[in-house]
mmCIF file of C-alpha atoms in Angstrom:
data_model
loop_
_atom_site.group_PDB
_atom_site.id
_atom_site.type_symbol
_atom_site.label_atom_id
_atom_site.label_comp_id
_atom_site.label_asym_id
_atom_site.label_seq_id
_atom_site.Cartn_x
_atom_site.Cartn_y
_atom_site.Cartn_z
ATOM 1 C CA MET A 9 17.783 25.016 -4.511
ATOM 2 C CA SER A 10 19.423 21.907 -3.091
ATOM 3 C CA ARG A 11 17.594 19.355 -0.999
ATOM 4 C CA GLU A 12 19.530 20.504 2.054
ATOM 5 C CA GLU A 13 18.482 24.144 1.485
ATOM 6 C CA GLU A 14 14.789 23.398 0.908
ATOM 7 C CA GLN A 15 12.472 25.007 3.444
ATOM 8 C CA TYR A 16 9.466 23.134 4.768
ATOM 9 C CA LEU A 17 6.892 25.748 5.769
ATOM 10 C CA ARG A 18 4.859 24.384 8.682
ATOM 11 C CA THR A 19 1.609 25.593 7.122
ATOM 12 C CA GLU A 20 2.404 23.554 4.008
ATOM 13 C CA THR A 21 3.610 20.427 5.782
ATOM 14 C CA LEU A 22 1.811 17.400 7.204
ATOM 15 C CA ILE A 23 3.931 15.556 9.772
ATOM 16 C CA GLY A 24 3.265 11.930 10.611
ATOM 17 C CA VAL A 25 5.200 9.046 12.106
ATOM 18 C CA THR A 26 6.543 5.747 10.875
ATOM 19 C CA SER A 27 7.907 2.746 12.724
ATOM 20 C CA ASN A 28 11.648 2.303 13.022
ATOM 21 C CA ARG A 29 12.138 -0.348 10.366
ATOM 22 C CA GLN A 30 15.764 -1.158 9.512
ATOM 23 C CA GLU A 31 15.217 -3.049 6.261
ATOM 24 C CA GLY A 32 16.050 0.053 4.268
ATOM 25 C CA TYR A 33 14.277 2.877 2.543
ATOM 26 C CA HIS A 34 13.932 1.591 -0.979
ATOM 27 C CA PHE A 35 10.943 2.198 -3.237
ATOM 28 C CA ASN A 36 10.244 -1.249 -4.707
ATOM 29 C CA PRO A 37 6.842 -2.676 -3.660
ATOM 30 C CA TYR A 38 7.887 -6.104 -4.967
ATOM 31 C CA ASN A 39 10.862 -6.427 -2.646
ATOM 32 C CA PRO A 40 9.663 -8.397 0.429
ATOM 33 C CA THR A 41 11.345 -5.862 2.758
ATOM 34 C CA TYR A 42 9.177 -3.070 1.371
ATOM 35 C CA SER A 43 6.576 -1.842 3.832
ATOM 36 C CA SER A 44 3.557 0.021 2.521
ATOM 37 C CA THR A 45 3.079 1.579 5.958
ATOM 38 C CA VAL A 46 6.685 2.648 6.477
ATOM 39 C CA HIS A 47 7.142 3.925 2.950
ATOM 40 C CA GLY A 48 3.947 5.987 2.772
ATOM 41 C CA ASP A 49 2.677 3.775 0.009
ATOM 42 C CA SER A 50 -0.647 5.420 -0.760
ATOM 43 C CA VAL A 51 0.631 8.953 -1.334
ATOM 44 C CA CYS A 52 2.907 7.811 -4.170
ATOM 45 C CA TRP A 53 1.465 4.621 -5.641
ATOM 46 C CA GLU A 54 -2.056 4.539 -7.028
ATOM 47 C CA SER A 55 -4.390 1.672 -7.882
ATOM 48 C CA LEU A 56 -6.203 0.870 -11.081
ATOM 49 C CA TYR A 57 -9.518 0.947 -9.304
ATOM 50 C CA TYR A 58 -10.942 1.616 -5.847
ATOM 51 C CA VAL A 59 -13.912 0.310 -3.888
ATOM 52 C CA ASN A 60 -15.476 2.190 -0.981
ATOM 53 C CA PRO A 61 -15.517 -0.493 1.753
ATOM 54 C CA ASP A 62 -18.455 1.105 3.535
ATOM 55 C CA ASN A 63 -20.962 1.132 0.691
ATOM 56 C CA GLY A 64 -19.369 -0.810 -2.184
ATOM 57 C CA THR A 65 -19.200 2.151 -4.586
ATOM 58 C CA GLU A 66 -16.547 1.540 -7.249
ATOM 59 C CA TYR A 67 -14.238 4.263 -8.541
ATOM 60 C CA GLY A 68 -12.059 4.079 -11.619
ATOM 61 C CA TRP A 69 -8.675 5.718 -11.110
ATOM 62 C CA LEU A 70 -5.697 4.766 -13.274
ATOM 63 C CA CYS A 71 -8.290 2.807 -15.240
ATOM 64 C CA THR A 72 -11.822 4.008 -15.915
ATOM 65 C CA HIS A 73 -13.428 0.560 -15.844
ATOM 66 C CA TYR A 74 -12.964 -3.138 -16.570
ATOM 67 C CA GLU A 75 -14.863 -5.753 -18.565
ATOM 68 C CA TYR A 76 -14.997 -9.549 -18.409
ATOM 69 C CA SER A 77 -15.470 -11.996 -21.232
ATOM 70 C CA SER A 78 -18.618 -14.116 -21.016
ATOM 71 C CA ASN A 79 -16.705 -17.059 -19.497
ATOM 72 C CA TYR A 80 -14.663 -14.910 -17.073
ATOM 73 C CA THR A 81 -11.310 -16.034 -18.467
ATOM 74 C CA THR A 82 -10.416 -12.623 -19.923
ATOM 75 C CA ILE A 83 -10.492 -9.259 -18.216
ATOM 76 C CA ARG A 84 -9.948 -5.958 -20.016
ATOM 77 C CA TRP A 85 -8.708 -2.915 -18.135
ATOM 78 C CA PHE A 86 -9.356 0.434 -19.819
ATOM 79 C CA ILE A 87 -6.647 2.944 -18.906
ATOM 80 C CA ARG A 88 -7.655 6.540 -18.281
ATOM 81 C CA PRO A 89 -6.208 8.748 -21.056
ATOM 82 C CA GLY A 90 -3.570 11.174 -19.812
ATOM 83 C CA VAL A 91 -2.230 9.182 -16.871
ATOM 84 C CA LYS A 92 1.506 9.787 -16.453
ATOM 85 C CA TRP A 93 4.321 8.635 -14.246
ATOM 86 C CA SER A 94 5.883 11.235 -11.976
ATOM 87 C CA ASP A 95 8.774 11.669 -14.418
ATOM 88 C CA GLY A 96 6.344 12.594 -17.190
ATOM 89 C CA GLN A 97 6.340 9.299 -19.080
ATOM 90 C CA PRO A 98 2.891 7.953 -20.104
ATOM 91 C CA PHE A 99 1.292 5.119 -18.162
ATOM 92 C CA THR A 100 0.304 2.422 -20.675
ATOM 93 C CA ALA A 101 -0.858 -1.168 -20.951
ATOM 94 C CA GLN A 102 2.756 -2.117 -21.546
ATOM 95 C CA ASP A 103 3.561 -1.153 -17.938
ATOM 96 C CA MET A 104 0.822 -3.512 -16.763
ATOM 97 C CA ILE A 105 2.055 -6.286 -19.041
ATOM 98 C CA TYR A 106 5.632 -5.801 -17.888
ATOM 99 C CA THR A 107 4.595 -5.957 -14.212
ATOM 100 C CA LEU A 108 2.688 -9.206 -14.742
ATOM 101 C CA ASN A 109 5.636 -10.740 -16.582
ATOM 102 C CA MET A 110 7.958 -9.582 -13.798
ATOM 103 C CA ILE A 111 5.792 -11.286 -11.173
ATOM 104 C CA GLN A 112 5.695 -14.445 -13.257
ATOM 105 C CA TYR A 113 9.478 -14.464 -13.737
ATOM 106 C CA ASP A 114 10.304 -14.111 -10.033
ATOM 107 C CA PRO A 115 8.168 -16.317 -7.749
ATOM 108 C CA ALA A 116 9.605 -14.559 -4.683
ATOM 109 C CA VAL A 117 7.615 -11.381 -5.316
ATOM 110 C CA PRO A 118 4.096 -10.848 -3.906
ATOM 111 C CA MET A 119 0.864 -11.021 -5.919
ATOM 112 C CA GLN A 120 1.573 -14.464 -7.422
ATOM 113 C CA ILE A 121 -2.187 -15.056 -7.531
ATOM 114 C CA LEU A 122 -2.332 -12.665 -10.492
ATOM 115 C CA VAL A 123 -0.191 -14.932 -12.671
ATOM 116 C CA ALA A 124 -1.652 -18.304 -11.666
ATOM 117 C CA ASP A 125 -3.079 -19.851 -14.867
ATOM 118 C CA LEU A 126 -2.089 -16.731 -16.807
ATOM 119 C CA ILE A 127 -1.980 -17.344 -20.562
ATOM 120 C CA ASN A 128 -0.935 -13.896 -21.719
ATOM 121 C CA ALA A 129 -1.437 -10.157 -21.428
ATOM 122 C CA THR A 130 -1.654 -7.944 -24.489
ATOM 123 C CA SER A 131 -2.165 -4.305 -25.399
ATOM 124 C CA GLU A 132 -4.984 -2.817 -27.459
ATOM 125 C CA ASN A 133 -6.308 0.639 -28.363
ATOM 126 C CA ASN A 134 -2.877 2.266 -28.703
ATOM 127 C CA GLY A 135 -1.783 1.124 -25.253
ATOM 128 C CA LEU A 136 -4.934 2.253 -23.437
ATOM 129 C CA THR A 137 -6.434 -1.223 -22.996
ATOM 130 C CA CYS A 138 -4.745 -4.153 -21.274
ATOM 131 C CA VAL A 139 -6.216 -7.570 -22.110
ATOM 132 C CA ILE A 140 -5.389 -10.301 -19.595
ATOM 133 C CA THR A 141 -6.336 -13.897 -20.370
ATOM 134 C CA TYR A 142 -6.351 -16.893 -18.029
ATOM 135 C CA ALA A 143 -6.728 -20.613 -18.630
ATOM 136 C CA THR A 144 -9.524 -20.879 -16.074
ATOM 137 C CA PRO A 145 -12.410 -18.570 -15.077
ATOM 138 C CA LYS A 146 -11.377 -15.782 -12.671
ATOM 139 C CA PRO A 147 -14.592 -13.993 -11.671
ATOM 140 C CA LEU A 148 -13.017 -12.372 -8.605
ATOM 141 C CA ILE A 149 -9.540 -11.572 -9.944
ATOM 142 C CA TRP A 150 -10.603 -7.947 -10.421
ATOM 143 C CA THR A 151 -10.615 -7.584 -6.625
ATOM 144 C CA VAL A 152 -6.876 -8.350 -6.573
ATOM 145 C CA PHE A 153 -6.097 -5.913 -9.374
ATOM 146 C CA ALA A 154 -8.214 -3.254 -7.670
ATOM 147 C CA ASN A 155 -7.875 -1.674 -4.250
ATOM 148 C CA LEU A 156 -10.730 -3.414 -2.483
ATOM 149 C CA PHE A 157 -10.089 -2.038 0.974
ATOM 150 C CA TYR A 158 -6.422 -1.353 1.677
ATOM 151 C CA TYR A 159 -3.784 -2.360 -0.821
ATOM 152 C CA GLY A 160 -4.165 -2.774 -4.566
ATOM 153 C CA TRP A 161 -1.931 -4.098 -7.305
ATOM 154 C CA ARG A 162 1.102 -1.905 -7.896
ATOM 155 C CA VAL A 163 1.976 -1.403 -11.557
ATOM 156 C CA VAL A 164 5.637 -0.446 -11.956
ATOM 157 C CA PRO A 165 7.150 1.753 -14.687
ATOM 158 C CA GLU A 166 8.699 -0.463 -17.323
ATOM 159 C CA HIS A 167 11.146 2.239 -18.418
ATOM 160 C CA ILE A 168 12.671 2.237 -14.905
ATOM 161 C CA TYR A 169 12.489 -1.426 -13.912
ATOM 162 C CA SER A 170 13.589 -2.879 -17.245
ATOM 163 C CA GLN A 171 16.913 -1.079 -16.788
ATOM 164 C CA ASN A 172 17.449 -2.257 -13.233
ATOM 165 C CA VAL A 173 16.027 -5.753 -12.683
ATOM 166 C CA ASN A 174 16.532 -9.128 -14.309
ATOM 167 C CA THR A 175 13.386 -10.492 -15.937
ATOM 168 C CA GLY A 176 15.190 -12.698 -18.424
ATOM 169 C CA GLN A 177 15.925 -9.942 -20.928
ATOM 170 C CA PRO A 178 19.188 -10.148 -22.945
ATOM 171 C CA GLY A 179 22.024 -8.738 -20.882
ATOM 172 C CA GLY A 180 20.004 -8.724 -17.676
ATOM 173 C CA GLU A 181 21.832 -11.605 -16.008
ATOM 174 C CA SER A 182 23.989 -9.271 -13.905
ATOM 175 C CA LEU A 183 20.986 -7.347 -12.571
ATOM 176 C CA PRO A 184 19.149 -8.253 -9.354
ATOM 177 C CA LEU A 185 15.857 -10.109 -9.466
ATOM 178 C CA PRO A 186 12.731 -7.981 -8.961
ATOM 179 C CA SER A 187 12.411 -9.244 -5.378
ATOM 180 C CA GLN A 188 16.003 -8.162 -4.653
ATOM 181 C CA TRP A 189 16.205 -4.694 -6.171
ATOM 182 C CA ALA A 190 16.208 -1.880 -3.592
ATOM 183 C CA PRO A 191 15.976 1.451 -5.455
ATOM 184 C CA ASN A 192 17.337 4.200 -3.231
ATOM 185 C CA GLU A 193 18.110 6.973 -5.707
ATOM 186 C CA PRO A 194 15.612 9.797 -6.326
ATOM 187 C CA ASP A 195 15.486 9.254 -10.094
ATOM 188 C CA GLU A 196 14.362 5.667 -9.397
ATOM 189 C CA TRP A 197 11.481 6.737 -7.138
ATOM 190 C CA VAL A 198 8.890 6.911 -9.902
ATOM 191 C CA ALA A 199 5.154 6.312 -9.383
ATOM 192 C CA THR A 200 1.911 8.001 -10.482
ATOM 193 C CA GLY A 201 0.631 9.601 -7.267
ATOM 194 C CA PRO A 202 0.253 13.236 -6.179
ATOM 195 C CA PHE A 203 3.415 13.032 -4.079
ATOM 196 C CA VAL A 204 6.915 11.830 -4.892
ATOM 197 C CA LEU A 205 9.450 10.472 -2.438
ATOM 198 C CA TYR A 206 11.923 13.345 -2.061
ATOM 199 C CA SER A 207 14.341 12.268 0.653
ATOM 200 C CA ALA A 208 14.738 9.129 2.738
ATOM 201 C CA SER A 209 17.197 7.252 4.916
ATOM 202 C CA VAL A 210 17.177 4.570 7.567
ATOM 203 C CA GLU A 211 18.152 7.080 10.276
ATOM 204 C CA GLY A 212 16.084 10.075 9.223
ATOM 205 C CA PRO A 213 12.546 10.895 8.132
ATOM 206 C CA PHE A 214 10.832 10.056 4.879
ATOM 207 C CA ILE A 215 10.021 13.294 3.056
ATOM 208 C CA TYR A 216 7.507 13.527 0.216
ATOM 209 C CA ARG A 217 7.111 16.506 -2.101
ATOM 210 C CA ARG A 218 3.869 17.339 -3.862
ATOM 211 C CA ASN A 219 4.066 16.603 -7.576
ATOM 212 C CA ASP A 220 2.780 19.845 -9.096
ATOM 213 C CA ASP A 221 2.742 18.120 -12.494
ATOM 214 C CA TYR A 222 0.448 15.385 -11.161
ATOM 215 C CA TRP A 223 -1.577 13.875 -14.003
ATOM 216 C CA GLY A 224 -4.785 14.003 -11.936
ATOM 217 C CA ASN A 225 -4.657 17.744 -11.248
ATOM 218 C CA ALA A 226 -7.303 18.568 -13.860
ATOM 219 C CA LEU A 227 -9.663 15.911 -12.463
ATOM 220 C CA TYR A 228 -9.047 16.020 -8.735
ATOM 221 C CA GLY A 229 -6.873 19.052 -8.041
ATOM 222 C CA LEU A 230 -3.672 19.084 -6.003
ATOM 223 C CA PRO A 231 -3.354 18.358 -2.278
ATOM 224 C CA GLN A 232 -3.266 21.430 -0.057
ATOM 225 C CA MET A 233 -0.075 20.248 1.603
ATOM 226 C CA LYS A 234 3.181 20.681 -0.298
ATOM 227 C CA TRP A 235 5.185 18.374 1.952
ATOM 228 C CA ILE A 236 4.610 15.223 3.956
ATOM 229 C CA ILE A 237 7.231 14.316 6.539
ATOM 230 C CA ARG A 238 7.101 10.940 8.255
ATOM 231 C CA LYS A 239 9.363 11.011 11.306
ATOM 232 C CA LEU A 240 10.701 7.908 12.962
ATOM 233 C CA LEU A 241 8.479 7.020 15.869
ATOM 234 C CA SER A 242 9.719 8.215 19.240
ATOM 235 C CA LEU A 243 8.869 6.311 22.372
ATOM 236 C CA GLY A 244 7.456 7.303 25.721
ATOM 237 C CA GLU A 245 7.669 10.922 26.861
ATOM 238 C CA GLN A 246 9.245 12.216 23.643
ATOM 239 C CA ASN A 247 6.313 10.935 21.638
ATOM 240 C CA ILE A 248 3.849 12.669 23.953
ATOM 241 C CA PHE A 249 5.906 15.896 23.866
ATOM 242 C CA ASP A 250 5.916 15.984 20.062
ATOM 243 C CA ILE A 251 2.161 15.454 19.867
ATOM 244 C CA THR A 252 1.447 18.051 22.538
ATOM 245 C CA HIS A 253 3.611 20.698 20.837
ATOM 246 C CA ASN A 254 2.214 20.074 17.340
ATOM 247 C CA GLU A 255 5.418 18.497 16.095
ATOM 248 C CA ILE A 256 3.287 15.583 14.891
ATOM 249 C CA ASP A 257 -0.057 15.977 13.106
ATOM 250 C CA LEU A 258 -1.006 12.369 12.505
ATOM 251 C CA THR A 259 -0.022 9.262 14.432
ATOM 252 C CA GLY A 260 -2.176 6.568 12.860
ATOM 253 C CA THR A 261 -2.242 3.546 15.147
ATOM 254 C CA MET A 262 1.156 4.327 16.646
ATOM 255 C CA ILE A 263 -0.101 5.893 19.854
ATOM 256 C CA THR A 264 -1.971 4.341 22.738
ATOM 257 C CA TRP A 265 -5.102 5.720 24.356
ATOM 258 C CA THR A 266 -3.121 6.354 27.547
ATOM 259 C CA GLN A 267 -0.504 8.366 25.644
ATOM 260 C CA PHE A 268 -3.199 10.390 23.912
ATOM 261 C CA LYS A 269 -4.935 11.261 27.186
ATOM 262 C CA SER A 270 -1.608 12.430 28.606
ATOM 263 C CA ALA A 271 -1.010 14.704 25.610
ATOM 264 C CA LEU A 272 -4.585 15.996 25.686
ATOM 265 C CA GLU A 273 -4.084 17.352 29.184
ATOM 266 C CA ASN A 274 -1.638 19.913 27.758
ATOM 267 C CA ASN A 275 -3.189 20.425 24.331
ATOM 268 C CA PRO A 276 -7.014 20.461 24.271
ATOM 269 C CA HIS A 277 -7.047 20.847 20.471
ATOM 270 C CA LEU A 278 -5.934 17.266 19.875
ATOM 271 C CA GLN A 279 -8.477 14.855 18.398
ATOM 272 C CA TRP A 280 -8.839 11.087 18.779
ATOM 273 C CA ILE A 281 -10.510 9.706 15.650
ATOM 274 C CA GLU A 282 -11.480 6.044 15.606
ATOM 275 C CA HIS A 283 -11.821 4.055 12.417
ATOM 276 C CA LEU A 284 -12.051 0.430 11.386
ATOM 277 C CA ASP A 285 -8.474 -0.620 10.685
ATOM 278 C CA ALA A 286 -8.163 -2.518 7.421
ATOM 279 C CA ARG A 287 -5.785 -5.022 8.983
ATOM 280 C CA PRO A 288 -6.899 -6.774 12.171
ATOM 281 C CA ARG A 289 -4.063 -7.822 14.457
ATOM 282 C CA VAL A 290 -3.553 -11.536 14.008
ATOM 283 C CA LEU A 291 -1.212 -14.271 15.187
ATOM 284 C CA TYR A 292 0.722 -15.546 12.191
ATOM 285 C CA LEU A 293 1.813 -19.175 12.257
ATOM 286 C CA ASN A 294 4.218 -21.158 10.100
ATOM 287 C CA LEU A 295 1.887 -23.812 8.721
ATOM 288 C CA ASP A 296 4.787 -25.821 7.325
ATOM 289 C CA LYS A 297 6.277 -26.497 10.754
ATOM 290 C CA TYR A 298 5.245 -29.300 13.103
ATOM 291 C CA PRO A 299 2.993 -29.243 15.086
ATOM 292 C CA LEU A 300 1.435 -26.085 13.602
ATOM 293 C CA ASN A 301 0.713 -27.985 10.394
ATOM 294 C CA TYR A 302 -2.117 -29.730 12.262
ATOM 295 C CA SER A 303 -5.385 -27.800 12.315
ATOM 296 C CA SER A 304 -6.269 -29.336 15.683
ATOM 297 C CA VAL A 305 -3.188 -27.678 17.213
ATOM 298 C CA ARG A 306 -4.100 -24.348 15.690
ATOM 299 C CA TRP A 307 -7.653 -24.660 17.014
ATOM 300 C CA ALA A 308 -6.250 -25.434 20.456
ATOM 301 C CA LEU A 309 -4.104 -22.292 20.335
ATOM 302 C CA ALA A 310 -7.075 -20.223 19.211
ATOM 303 C CA HIS A 311 -9.237 -21.486 22.072
ATOM 304 C CA SER A 312 -6.453 -21.064 24.647
ATOM 305 C CA ILE A 313 -6.131 -17.324 23.969
ATOM 306 C CA ASN A 314 -8.604 -15.068 25.723
ATOM 307 C CA GLN A 315 -9.205 -12.735 22.811
ATOM 308 C CA THR A 316 -11.533 -10.488 24.783
ATOM 309 C CA LYS A 317 -8.915 -9.799 27.443
ATOM 310 C CA LEU A 318 -6.192 -9.438 24.832
ATOM 311 C CA THR A 319 -8.240 -6.853 22.940
ATOM 312 C CA GLU A 320 -9.119 -4.934 26.101
ATOM 313 C CA TYR A 321 -5.486 -4.885 27.231
ATOM 314 C CA THR A 322 -3.781 -3.966 23.975
ATOM 315 C CA LEU A 323 -6.398 -1.538 22.607
ATOM 316 C CA GLU A 324 -7.564 -0.241 25.990
ATOM 317 C CA GLY A 325 -11.225 -0.710 25.160
ATOM 318 C CA HIS A 326 -11.008 0.885 21.715
ATOM 319 C CA GLY A 327 -11.442 -2.185 19.563
ATOM 320 C CA TYR A 328 -13.306 -5.445 19.180
ATOM 321 C CA GLU A 329 -12.685 -9.045 18.192
ATOM 322 C CA SER A 330 -12.692 -9.854 14.497
ATOM 323 C CA SER A 331 -13.781 -13.150 12.981
ATOM 324 C CA ALA A 332 -11.706 -12.687 9.819
ATOM 325 C CA ILE A 333 -8.206 -11.638 8.822
ATOM 326 C CA ILE A 334 -9.607 -8.661 6.930
ATOM 327 C CA ALA A 335 -11.663 -5.824 8.302
ATOM 328 C CA GLU A 336 -15.382 -6.533 8.427
ATOM 329 C CA TYR A 337 -16.459 -3.610 6.280
ATOM 330 C CA PRO A 338 -20.111 -3.724 5.125
ATOM 331 C CA ALA A 339 -19.156 -3.912 1.444
ATOM 332 C CA LEU A 340 -16.881 -6.892 2.097
ATOM 333 C CA GLU A 341 -19.412 -9.088 3.855
ATOM 334 C CA LYS A 342 -20.249 -10.952 0.658
ATOM 335 C CA PHE A 343 -16.600 -12.036 0.408
ATOM 336 C CA LEU A 344 -16.434 -13.371 3.964
ATOM 337 C CA PRO A 345 -17.336 -16.954 4.900
ATOM 338 C CA ASP A 346 -20.531 -17.541 6.844
ATOM 339 C CA THR A 347 -18.485 -19.137 9.630
ATOM 340 C CA VAL A 348 -14.862 -19.111 10.688
ATOM 341 C CA GLY A 349 -12.740 -21.563 8.724
ATOM 342 C CA THR A 350 -11.732 -24.975 9.931
ATOM 343 C CA GLY A 351 -8.044 -24.441 10.396
#
């Protein structure tokens, strides 16, 4: 059956929304135009390790656990046996090593903190242990490798990326750098998660198909939904119509309280569920530009903005002011400063 002929049964399909981003629909998390929100990051990509932000409980996922050397310069990640990429290839320490080397080769990609002071990364235990050694102690580097509260390190499949990006390999000069590659062909959309990107375009929806060969099926089972469709966000009355008539199941933060109340009048089965968003809304400034490179100017801007009114207006009473640029989850309090920084 072709992609055009595929039927999406409503009872097997979860429909959400995504913002109308025009950067493209590629599947490379190390291209700066990639958006984890737009591209449905978490249903395809998985992290080595997760932490419950409410209570601090740690969960091994792609890896079962990690260990530090006594001086915190070496961290060992122990890969869960049986983990596979969505195309059936095994997930190994070599994929982790390749991803670190890729980050180190191209300074334009995110996660540069992982390669600062990096000496080397090696494989042990037949590819099931990745040993990463730094020149200086890194007692908190595990929190960058892991998914502490929202977005963890993305390991890429070496067998896909090594054929498509330039990391200094012989013959790779004609290939784009990792930060420039924009994979937009289905056979390039390879990750480890329970869903695979099935169809995507700038104009149309992102469609994800359940991976029935998901490596984690024996441990966790398969999702009930066979399809996830993320439609481009409509505005105004169309958005309310779609929600009211069950054409959208999940909106995330892309609906206002006023819009929800309007839809609820015609569909009493709708639910408004509040949660602590992992990413507080912040004002980003270019610290390299005058006069924003002066902390006194930034403090003046901060004090000139009535954050209480801004929060009440934009979130319509369904939010509060944050003192940090990350969500103030209970398990993260030990990582937050006692007071707001000085600029």
